[in-house]
Amino acid sequence: MTTWDQRPAILAGLIGQGIQASRTPAMHEREGAEQGLRLIYRLIDLDPLRLGPQALPELLTAAERMGFQGLNITFPCKQAVLPLLHEISPEARALGAVNTVVLRDGRRIGHNTDCSGFAEGFARGLPDVPRARVVQLGAGGAGAAVAHALLEQGVQRLSISDTDPGRAAALAESLAARFGAGRAEACDDLQGEVAAADGLVNCTPVGMAKLPGTPLPVEWLHPGLWVAEIVYFPLETALLRAARALGCRTLDGGGMAVFQAVGAFRLFTGREPDADRMLRHFAAMSEEAA
């Protein structure tokens, strides 16, 4: 019988800010155990370390020296990590953001599993919603991935709002270059756009346990909207709660959290994860936390 110490070992981790509540370590370690791997997944939280994205070069070097096979990258580092990599996958390059770095043979290879992760969760959770006009809040690293996924999923016109108007304009311009003129634009009248929209997607950190609240006045919501989140802790954000009270169809951030982890697990281990098993594990963790 194979003992724990004889199992193939893989060391991975997550770099980000305020990530103590992340369920990513448990998802990876559990799926690794199911596949006979000794997968150890560590959090590298910038907050208790009192570090910012400027520490990324040092952290990547330390991870390489300690034998990490891969790292997930989250807010606020998904774009800052780009110039520190030796190779970037075509999708991650198109998105301008990396959420997964494979460390192999002295090279750092960047990937993005956020786009496919959101797309899979959206296709499963809101398969038949209208997609003529959608408003997206947030144009950062995760926002870029979600925007691409939405347009690939058939959204005809995406209006992007961000606290930094220049960032929203830059993302809209890159999307228009890839998907065609008129498919994406920076939002200059958020209330008016929401009033006319079929759907609303929150890609900002507002709503997280550490940043409670809503990313826009809930009075702007209307029953004709569907509302999607990428925040998954808590699973029901204040925005989703307000939307459900109006009768809106909603999608929480759990699907994206699981399916981006599915893609990262595949890259870290070279093995095919059981996505349905990972979904069940995530759901069980969510019930325990409720």
mmCIF file of N, CA and C in Angstrom, residues 163-277:
data_model
loop_
_atom_site.group_PDB
_atom_site.id
_atom_site.type_symbol
_atom_site.label_atom_id
_atom_site.label_comp_id
_atom_site.label_asym_id
_atom_site.label_seq_id
_atom_site.Cartn_x
_atom_site.Cartn_y
_atom_site.Cartn_z
ATOM 1 N N THR A 163 -13.384 52.487 -11.643
ATOM 2 C CA THR A 163 -13.035 53.690 -10.887
ATOM 3 C C THR A 163 -11.951 54.488 -11.597
ATOM 4 N N ASP A 164 -11.185 53.825 -12.459
ATOM 5 C CA ASP A 164 -10.193 54.481 -13.310
ATOM 6 C C ASP A 164 -10.740 54.489 -14.740
ATOM 7 N N PRO A 165 -11.317 55.588 -15.196
ATOM 8 C CA PRO A 165 -11.910 55.625 -16.534
ATOM 9 C C PRO A 165 -10.928 55.265 -17.642
ATOM 10 N N GLY A 166 -9.664 55.612 -17.459
ATOM 11 C CA GLY A 166 -8.669 55.285 -18.464
ATOM 12 C C GLY A 166 -8.479 53.786 -18.616
ATOM 13 N N ARG A 167 -8.566 53.065 -17.514
ATOM 14 C CA ARG A 167 -8.420 51.610 -17.570
ATOM 15 C C ARG A 167 -9.615 50.990 -18.287
ATOM 16 N N ALA A 168 -10.810 51.503 -18.014
ATOM 17 C CA ALA A 168 -12.000 51.003 -18.706
ATOM 18 C C ALA A 168 -11.895 51.264 -20.201
ATOM 19 N N ALA A 169 -11.421 52.446 -20.573
ATOM 20 C CA ALA A 169 -11.295 52.796 -21.996
ATOM 21 C C ALA A 169 -10.268 51.909 -22.684
ATOM 22 N N ALA A 170 -9.150 51.633 -22.000
ATOM 23 C CA ALA A 170 -8.107 50.789 -22.591
ATOM 24 C C ALA A 170 -8.609 49.369 -22.810
ATOM 25 N N LEU A 171 -9.352 48.825 -21.837
ATOM 26 C CA LEU A 171 -9.886 47.478 -22.000
ATOM 27 C C LEU A 171 -10.908 47.439 -23.127
ATOM 28 N N ALA A 172 -11.792 48.438 -23.186
ATOM 29 C CA ALA A 172 -12.798 48.476 -24.251
ATOM 30 C C ALA A 172 -12.137 48.550 -25.627
ATOM 31 N N GLU A 173 -11.074 49.320 -25.718
ATOM 32 C CA GLU A 173 -10.371 49.450 -26.998
ATOM 33 C C GLU A 173 -9.750 48.120 -27.427
ATOM 34 N N SER A 174 -9.138 47.417 -26.482
ATOM 35 C CA SER A 174 -8.515 46.132 -26.832
ATOM 36 C C SER A 174 -9.574 45.098 -27.202
ATOM 37 N N LEU A 175 -10.729 45.146 -26.539
ATOM 38 C CA LEU A 175 -11.809 44.216 -26.867
ATOM 39 C C LEU A 175 -12.379 44.512 -28.246
ATOM 40 N N ALA A 176 -12.557 45.782 -28.561
ATOM 41 C CA ALA A 176 -13.087 46.151 -29.869
ATOM 42 C C ALA A 176 -12.136 45.711 -30.980
ATOM 43 N N ALA A 177 -10.831 45.803 -30.714
ATOM 44 C CA ALA A 177 -9.855 45.380 -31.714
ATOM 45 C C ALA A 177 -9.940 43.879 -31.967
ATOM 46 N N ARG A 178 -10.297 43.112 -30.943
ATOM 47 C CA ARG A 178 -10.358 41.659 -31.093
ATOM 48 C C ARG A 178 -11.723 41.176 -31.568
ATOM 49 N N PHE A 179 -12.801 41.801 -31.069
ATOM 50 C CA PHE A 179 -14.143 41.283 -31.331
ATOM 51 C C PHE A 179 -14.944 42.120 -32.326
ATOM 52 N N GLY A 180 -14.462 43.324 -32.629
ATOM 53 C CA GLY A 180 -15.160 44.152 -33.599
ATOM 54 C C GLY A 180 -15.682 45.448 -32.991
ATOM 55 N N ALA A 181 -15.739 46.484 -33.813
ATOM 56 C CA ALA A 181 -16.197 47.795 -33.363
ATOM 57 C C ALA A 181 -17.621 47.699 -32.822
ATOM 58 N N GLY A 182 -17.855 48.403 -31.720
ATOM 59 C CA GLY A 182 -19.178 48.440 -31.140
ATOM 60 C C GLY A 182 -19.483 47.338 -30.145
ATOM 61 N N ARG A 183 -18.620 46.314 -30.048
ATOM 62 C CA ARG A 183 -18.885 45.210 -29.114
ATOM 63 C C ARG A 183 -18.585 45.600 -27.675
ATOM 64 N N ALA A 184 -17.674 46.550 -27.464
ATOM 65 C CA ALA A 184 -17.316 46.972 -26.109
ATOM 66 C C ALA A 184 -17.030 48.459 -26.096
ATOM 67 N N GLU A 185 -17.410 49.100 -24.995
ATOM 68 C CA GLU A 185 -17.144 50.528 -24.855
ATOM 69 C C GLU A 185 -17.033 50.889 -23.388
ATOM 70 N N ALA A 186 -16.307 51.970 -23.118
ATOM 71 C CA ALA A 186 -16.228 52.473 -21.752
ATOM 72 C C ALA A 186 -17.543 53.155 -21.409
ATOM 73 N N CYS A 187 -17.992 52.957 -20.186
ATOM 74 C CA CYS A 187 -19.290 53.473 -19.738
ATOM 75 C C CYS A 187 -19.128 54.893 -19.211
ATOM 76 N N ASP A 188 -19.956 55.829 -19.697
ATOM 77 C CA ASP A 188 -19.911 57.195 -19.179
ATOM 78 C C ASP A 188 -21.207 57.593 -18.476
ATOM 79 N N ASP A 189 -22.189 56.693 -18.448
ATOM 80 C CA ASP A 189 -23.449 56.932 -17.740
ATOM 81 C C ASP A 189 -23.893 55.603 -17.139
ATOM 82 N N LEU A 190 -23.324 55.277 -15.990
ATOM 83 C CA LEU A 190 -23.537 53.949 -15.419
ATOM 84 C C LEU A 190 -25.012 53.705 -15.094
ATOM 85 N N GLN A 191 -25.674 54.667 -14.497
ATOM 86 C CA GLN A 191 -27.078 54.460 -14.142
ATOM 87 C C GLN A 191 -27.934 54.219 -15.379
ATOM 88 N N GLY A 192 -27.690 55.001 -16.425
ATOM 89 C CA GLY A 192 -28.449 54.829 -17.657
ATOM 90 C C GLY A 192 -28.171 53.503 -18.337
ATOM 91 N N GLU A 193 -26.909 53.080 -18.320
ATOM 92 C CA GLU A 193 -26.558 51.804 -18.935
ATOM 93 C C GLU A 193 -27.195 50.635 -18.192
ATOM 94 N N VAL A 194 -27.190 50.696 -16.862
ATOM 95 C CA VAL A 194 -27.794 49.623 -16.077
ATOM 96 C C VAL A 194 -29.297 49.563 -16.349
ATOM 97 N N ALA A 195 -29.925 50.717 -16.460
ATOM 98 C CA ALA A 195 -31.368 50.761 -16.706
ATOM 99 C C ALA A 195 -31.736 50.083 -18.018
ATOM 100 N N ALA A 196 -30.853 50.162 -19.014
ATOM 101 C CA ALA A 196 -31.143 49.605 -20.335
ATOM 102 C C ALA A 196 -30.555 48.217 -20.548
ATOM 103 N N ALA A 197 -29.845 47.689 -19.549
ATOM 104 C CA ALA A 197 -29.082 46.449 -19.731
ATOM 105 C C ALA A 197 -29.912 45.204 -19.474
ATOM 106 N N ASP A 198 -29.459 44.113 -20.108
ATOM 107 C CA ASP A 198 -29.992 42.776 -19.809
ATOM 108 C C ASP A 198 -29.300 42.171 -18.602
ATOM 109 N N GLY A 199 -27.998 42.475 -18.458
ATOM 110 C CA GLY A 199 -27.222 41.840 -17.403
ATOM 111 C C GLY A 199 -26.189 42.764 -16.795
ATOM 112 N N LEU A 200 -25.767 42.421 -15.586
ATOM 113 C CA LEU A 200 -24.761 43.178 -14.839
ATOM 114 C C LEU A 200 -23.781 42.194 -14.226
ATOM 115 N N VAL A 201 -22.485 42.456 -14.404
ATOM 116 C CA VAL A 201 -21.451 41.576 -13.848
ATOM 117 C C VAL A 201 -20.510 42.405 -12.976
ATOM 118 N N ASN A 202 -20.319 41.995 -11.734
ATOM 119 C CA ASN A 202 -19.405 42.683 -10.836
ATOM 120 C C ASN A 202 -18.051 42.011 -10.847
ATOM 121 N N CYS A 203 -17.045 42.720 -11.340
ATOM 122 C CA CYS A 203 -15.666 42.221 -11.357
ATOM 123 C C CYS A 203 -14.772 43.076 -10.466
ATOM 124 N N THR A 204 -15.374 43.756 -9.511
ATOM 125 C CA THR A 204 -14.610 44.516 -8.524
ATOM 126 C C THR A 204 -14.530 43.703 -7.228
ATOM 127 N N PRO A 205 -13.640 44.067 -6.314
ATOM 128 C CA PRO A 205 -13.581 43.351 -5.033
ATOM 129 C C PRO A 205 -14.652 43.792 -4.045
ATOM 130 N N VAL A 206 -15.466 44.778 -4.402
ATOM 131 C CA VAL A 206 -16.502 45.253 -3.486
ATOM 132 C C VAL A 206 -17.550 44.155 -3.293
ATOM 133 N N GLY A 207 -17.803 43.837 -2.051
ATOM 134 C CA GLY A 207 -18.706 42.746 -1.731
ATOM 135 C C GLY A 207 -18.000 41.611 -1.010
ATOM 136 N N MET A 208 -16.666 41.604 -1.092
ATOM 137 C CA MET A 208 -15.895 40.614 -0.348
ATOM 138 C C MET A 208 -16.052 40.853 1.144
ATOM 139 N N ALA A 209 -15.775 39.810 1.931
ATOM 140 C CA ALA A 209 -15.882 39.931 3.386
ATOM 141 C C ALA A 209 -15.024 41.081 3.903
ATOM 142 N N LYS A 210 -13.857 41.292 3.294
ATOM 143 C CA LYS A 210 -12.963 42.351 3.765
ATOM 144 C C LYS A 210 -13.320 43.716 3.181
ATOM 145 N N LEU A 211 -14.227 43.758 2.195
ATOM 146 C CA LEU A 211 -14.617 45.012 1.551
ATOM 147 C C LEU A 211 -16.130 44.989 1.313
ATOM 148 N N PRO A 212 -16.910 45.003 2.397
ATOM 149 C CA PRO A 212 -18.360 44.846 2.269
ATOM 150 C C PRO A 212 -19.023 46.032 1.584
ATOM 151 N N GLY A 213 -20.227 45.786 1.102
ATOM 152 C CA GLY A 213 -20.985 46.834 0.431
ATOM 153 C C GLY A 213 -21.381 46.398 -0.962
ATOM 154 N N THR A 214 -21.838 47.345 -1.754
ATOM 155 C CA THR A 214 -22.222 47.064 -3.136
ATOM 156 C C THR A 214 -21.446 47.989 -4.069
ATOM 157 N N PRO A 215 -21.132 47.541 -5.280
ATOM 158 C CA PRO A 215 -20.331 48.356 -6.187
ATOM 159 C C PRO A 215 -21.117 49.455 -6.889
ATOM 160 N N LEU A 216 -22.434 49.489 -6.677
ATOM 161 C CA LEU A 216 -23.288 50.549 -7.221
ATOM 162 C C LEU A 216 -24.544 50.620 -6.370
ATOM 163 N N PRO A 217 -25.281 51.715 -6.427
ATOM 164 C CA PRO A 217 -26.506 51.798 -5.608
ATOM 165 C C PRO A 217 -27.496 50.710 -6.007
ATOM 166 N N VAL A 218 -27.996 49.965 -5.038
ATOM 167 C CA VAL A 218 -28.917 48.870 -5.361
ATOM 168 C C VAL A 218 -30.230 49.402 -5.930
ATOM 169 N N GLU A 219 -30.515 50.680 -5.718
ATOM 170 C CA GLU A 219 -31.727 51.275 -6.286
ATOM 171 C C GLU A 219 -31.692 51.287 -7.812
ATOM 172 N N TRP A 220 -30.507 51.118 -8.391
ATOM 173 C CA TRP A 220 -30.384 51.104 -9.855
ATOM 174 C C TRP A 220 -30.754 49.750 -10.458
ATOM 175 N N LEU A 221 -30.817 48.723 -9.643
ATOM 176 C CA LEU A 221 -31.169 47.401 -10.159
ATOM 177 C C LEU A 221 -32.639 47.373 -10.550
ATOM 178 N N HIS A 222 -32.981 46.463 -11.471
ATOM 179 C CA HIS A 222 -34.377 46.320 -11.877
ATOM 180 C C HIS A 222 -34.647 44.848 -12.177
ATOM 181 N N PRO A 223 -35.893 44.413 -12.094
ATOM 182 C CA PRO A 223 -36.217 42.988 -12.233
ATOM 183 C C PRO A 223 -35.823 42.373 -13.571
ATOM 184 N N GLY A 224 -35.636 43.197 -14.602
ATOM 185 C CA GLY A 224 -35.266 42.646 -15.900
ATOM 186 C C GLY A 224 -33.798 42.281 -16.032
ATOM 187 N N LEU A 225 -33.010 42.569 -15.007
ATOM 188 C CA LEU A 225 -31.568 42.276 -15.037
ATOM 189 C C LEU A 225 -31.278 40.849 -14.578
ATOM 190 N N TRP A 226 -30.261 40.244 -15.172
ATOM 191 C CA TRP A 226 -29.589 39.142 -14.491
ATOM 192 C C TRP A 226 -28.291 39.710 -13.929
ATOM 193 N N VAL A 227 -27.851 39.179 -12.798
ATOM 194 C CA VAL A 227 -26.705 39.742 -12.090
ATOM 195 C C VAL A 227 -25.718 38.627 -11.759
ATOM 196 N N ALA A 228 -24.448 38.827 -12.112
ATOM 197 C CA ALA A 228 -23.401 37.834 -11.861
ATOM 198 C C ALA A 228 -22.275 38.454 -11.036
ATOM 199 N N GLU A 229 -21.661 37.632 -10.199
ATOM 200 C CA GLU A 229 -20.547 38.032 -9.332
ATOM 201 C C GLU A 229 -19.326 37.184 -9.634
ATOM 202 N N ILE A 230 -18.146 37.733 -9.369
ATOM 203 C CA ILE A 230 -16.953 36.887 -9.319
ATOM 204 C C ILE A 230 -16.483 36.705 -7.878
ATOM 205 N N VAL A 231 -16.996 37.532 -6.950
ATOM 206 C CA VAL A 231 -16.697 37.359 -5.531
ATOM 207 C C VAL A 231 -17.358 36.067 -5.046
ATOM 208 N N TYR A 232 -16.628 35.272 -4.271
ATOM 209 C CA TYR A 232 -17.229 34.037 -3.761
ATOM 210 C C TYR A 232 -17.130 33.894 -2.240
ATOM 211 N N PHE A 233 -16.531 34.867 -1.568
ATOM 212 C CA PHE A 233 -16.509 34.824 -0.103
ATOM 213 C C PHE A 233 -16.870 36.208 0.408
ATOM 214 N N PRO A 234 -18.141 36.427 0.776
ATOM 215 C CA PRO A 234 -19.199 35.422 0.905
ATOM 216 C C PRO A 234 -19.796 35.028 -0.442
ATOM 217 N N LEU A 235 -20.434 33.860 -0.461
ATOM 218 C CA LEU A 235 -21.035 33.379 -1.700
ATOM 219 C C LEU A 235 -22.235 34.243 -2.086
ATOM 220 N N GLU A 236 -22.999 34.682 -1.095
ATOM 221 C CA GLU A 236 -24.079 35.631 -1.373
ATOM 222 C C GLU A 236 -23.635 37.014 -0.936
ATOM 223 N N THR A 237 -23.272 37.845 -1.900
ATOM 224 C CA THR A 237 -22.861 39.212 -1.597
ATOM 225 C C THR A 237 -24.094 40.088 -1.404
ATOM 226 N N ALA A 238 -23.870 41.293 -0.911
ATOM 227 C CA ALA A 238 -24.977 42.240 -0.750
ATOM 228 C C ALA A 238 -25.623 42.541 -2.095
ATOM 229 N N LEU A 239 -24.829 42.592 -3.158
ATOM 230 C CA LEU A 239 -25.378 42.848 -4.493
ATOM 231 C C LEU A 239 -26.310 41.717 -4.926
ATOM 232 N N LEU A 240 -25.874 40.478 -4.757
ATOM 233 C CA LEU A 240 -26.721 39.346 -5.148
ATOM 234 C C LEU A 240 -27.973 39.277 -4.280
ATOM 235 N N ARG A 241 -27.842 39.580 -3.016
ATOM 236 C CA ARG A 241 -28.999 39.542 -2.124
ATOM 237 C C ARG A 241 -30.049 40.562 -2.566
ATOM 238 N N ALA A 242 -29.595 41.766 -2.916
ATOM 239 C CA ALA A 242 -30.521 42.799 -3.376
ATOM 240 C C ALA A 242 -31.151 42.405 -4.709
ATOM 241 N N ALA A 243 -30.356 41.811 -5.595
ATOM 242 C CA ALA A 243 -30.874 41.401 -6.897
ATOM 243 C C ALA A 243 -31.919 40.300 -6.757
ATOM 244 N N ARG A 244 -31.656 39.335 -5.894
ATOM 245 C CA ARG A 244 -32.616 38.240 -5.685
ATOM 246 C C ARG A 244 -33.919 38.756 -5.079
ATOM 247 N N ALA A 245 -33.819 39.760 -4.233
ATOM 248 C CA ALA A 245 -35.027 40.334 -3.633
ATOM 249 C C ALA A 245 -35.925 40.962 -4.693
ATOM 250 N N LEU A 246 -35.330 41.400 -5.796
ATOM 251 C CA LEU A 246 -36.099 41.983 -6.902
ATOM 252 C C LEU A 246 -36.611 40.926 -7.878
ATOM 253 N N GLY A 247 -36.159 39.692 -7.705
ATOM 254 C CA GLY A 247 -36.550 38.634 -8.625
ATOM 255 C C GLY A 247 -35.588 38.427 -9.779
ATOM 256 N N CYS A 248 -34.410 39.047 -9.709
ATOM 257 C CA CYS A 248 -33.410 38.882 -10.775
ATOM 258 C C CYS A 248 -32.818 37.469 -10.740
ATOM 259 N N ARG A 249 -32.478 36.955 -11.908
ATOM 260 C CA ARG A 249 -31.682 35.734 -11.959
ATOM 261 C C ARG A 249 -30.246 36.095 -11.594
ATOM 262 N N THR A 250 -29.592 35.241 -10.825
ATOM 263 C CA THR A 250 -28.270 35.576 -10.330
ATOM 264 C C THR A 250 -27.296 34.416 -10.494
ATOM 265 N N LEU A 251 -26.015 34.778 -10.470
ATOM 266 C CA LEU A 251 -24.936 33.796 -10.542
ATOM 267 C C LEU A 251 -23.864 34.214 -9.551
ATOM 268 N N ASP A 252 -23.564 33.345 -8.585
ATOM 269 C CA ASP A 252 -22.524 33.685 -7.621
ATOM 270 C C ASP A 252 -21.147 33.369 -8.191
ATOM 271 N N GLY A 253 -20.114 33.732 -7.436
ATOM 272 C CA GLY A 253 -18.753 33.568 -7.927
ATOM 273 C C GLY A 253 -18.169 32.184 -7.754
ATOM 274 N N GLY A 254 -18.954 31.235 -7.223
ATOM 275 C CA GLY A 254 -18.426 29.906 -6.965
ATOM 276 C C GLY A 254 -17.991 29.165 -8.213
ATOM 277 N N GLY A 255 -18.753 29.277 -9.285
ATOM 278 C CA GLY A 255 -18.412 28.566 -10.515
ATOM 279 C C GLY A 255 -17.070 29.004 -11.070
ATOM 280 N N MET A 256 -16.844 30.313 -11.119
ATOM 281 C CA MET A 256 -15.558 30.806 -11.611
ATOM 282 C C MET A 256 -14.420 30.345 -10.711
ATOM 283 N N ALA A 257 -14.645 30.378 -9.384
ATOM 284 C CA ALA A 257 -13.609 29.953 -8.442
ATOM 285 C C ALA A 257 -13.204 28.503 -8.682
ATOM 286 N N VAL A 258 -14.193 27.645 -8.913
ATOM 287 C CA VAL A 258 -13.895 26.230 -9.120
ATOM 288 C C VAL A 258 -13.247 25.996 -10.472
ATOM 289 N N PHE A 259 -13.810 26.557 -11.529
ATOM 290 C CA PHE A 259 -13.320 26.223 -12.862
ATOM 291 C C PHE A 259 -11.976 26.869 -13.191
ATOM 292 N N GLN A 260 -11.649 28.011 -12.556
ATOM 293 C CA GLN A 260 -10.282 28.515 -12.737
ATOM 294 C C GLN A 260 -9.310 27.592 -12.021
ATOM 295 N N ALA A 261 -9.740 27.013 -10.873
ATOM 296 C CA ALA A 261 -8.888 26.070 -10.158
ATOM 297 C C ALA A 261 -8.713 24.770 -10.942
ATOM 298 N N VAL A 262 -9.765 24.355 -11.643
ATOM 299 C CA VAL A 262 -9.672 23.174 -12.510
ATOM 300 C C VAL A 262 -8.564 23.368 -13.537
ATOM 301 N N GLY A 263 -8.549 24.534 -14.184
ATOM 302 C CA GLY A 263 -7.518 24.807 -15.187
ATOM 303 C C GLY A 263 -6.128 24.889 -14.595
ATOM 304 N N ALA A 264 -6.022 25.522 -13.422
ATOM 305 C CA ALA A 264 -4.716 25.644 -12.781
ATOM 306 C C ALA A 264 -4.192 24.284 -12.334
ATOM 307 N N PHE A 265 -5.065 23.439 -11.792
ATOM 308 C CA PHE A 265 -4.657 22.096 -11.359
ATOM 309 C C PHE A 265 -4.076 21.326 -12.540
ATOM 310 N N ARG A 266 -4.718 21.426 -13.669
ATOM 311 C CA ARG A 266 -4.256 20.740 -14.880
ATOM 312 C C ARG A 266 -2.850 21.212 -15.260
ATOM 313 N N LEU A 267 -2.618 22.511 -15.163
ATOM 314 C CA LEU A 267 -1.314 23.079 -15.523
ATOM 315 C C LEU A 267 -0.240 22.696 -14.506
ATOM 316 N N PHE A 268 -0.570 22.717 -13.226
ATOM 317 C CA PHE A 268 0.408 22.406 -12.182
ATOM 318 C C PHE A 268 0.818 20.934 -12.200
ATOM 319 N N THR A 269 -0.146 20.054 -12.425
ATOM 320 C CA THR A 269 0.096 18.623 -12.232
ATOM 321 C C THR A 269 0.237 17.826 -13.517
ATOM 322 N N GLY A 270 -0.259 18.341 -14.627
ATOM 323 C CA GLY A 270 -0.286 17.573 -15.864
ATOM 324 C C GLY A 270 -1.347 16.490 -15.859
ATOM 325 N N ARG A 271 -2.241 16.534 -14.875
ATOM 326 C CA ARG A 271 -3.308 15.543 -14.767
ATOM 327 C C ARG A 271 -4.670 16.210 -14.988
ATOM 328 N N GLU A 272 -5.626 15.408 -15.425
ATOM 329 C CA GLU A 272 -6.966 15.925 -15.665
ATOM 330 C C GLU A 272 -7.773 15.870 -14.368
ATOM 331 N N PRO A 273 -8.193 17.033 -13.843
ATOM 332 C CA PRO A 273 -8.976 17.030 -12.614
ATOM 333 C C PRO A 273 -10.412 16.604 -12.873
ATOM 334 N N ASP A 274 -11.076 16.169 -11.824
ATOM 335 C CA ASP A 274 -12.494 15.827 -11.891
ATOM 336 C C ASP A 274 -13.275 17.076 -11.492
ATOM 337 N N ALA A 275 -13.766 17.819 -12.487
ATOM 338 C CA ALA A 275 -14.418 19.104 -12.229
ATOM 339 C C ALA A 275 -15.666 18.947 -11.364
ATOM 340 N N ASP A 276 -16.459 17.927 -11.613
ATOM 341 C CA ASP A 276 -17.673 17.739 -10.818
ATOM 342 C C ASP A 276 -17.333 17.426 -9.365
ATOM 343 N N ARG A 277 -16.268 16.664 -9.147
ATOM 344 C CA ARG A 277 -15.840 16.369 -7.779
ATOM 345 C C ARG A 277 -15.377 17.649 -7.085
#
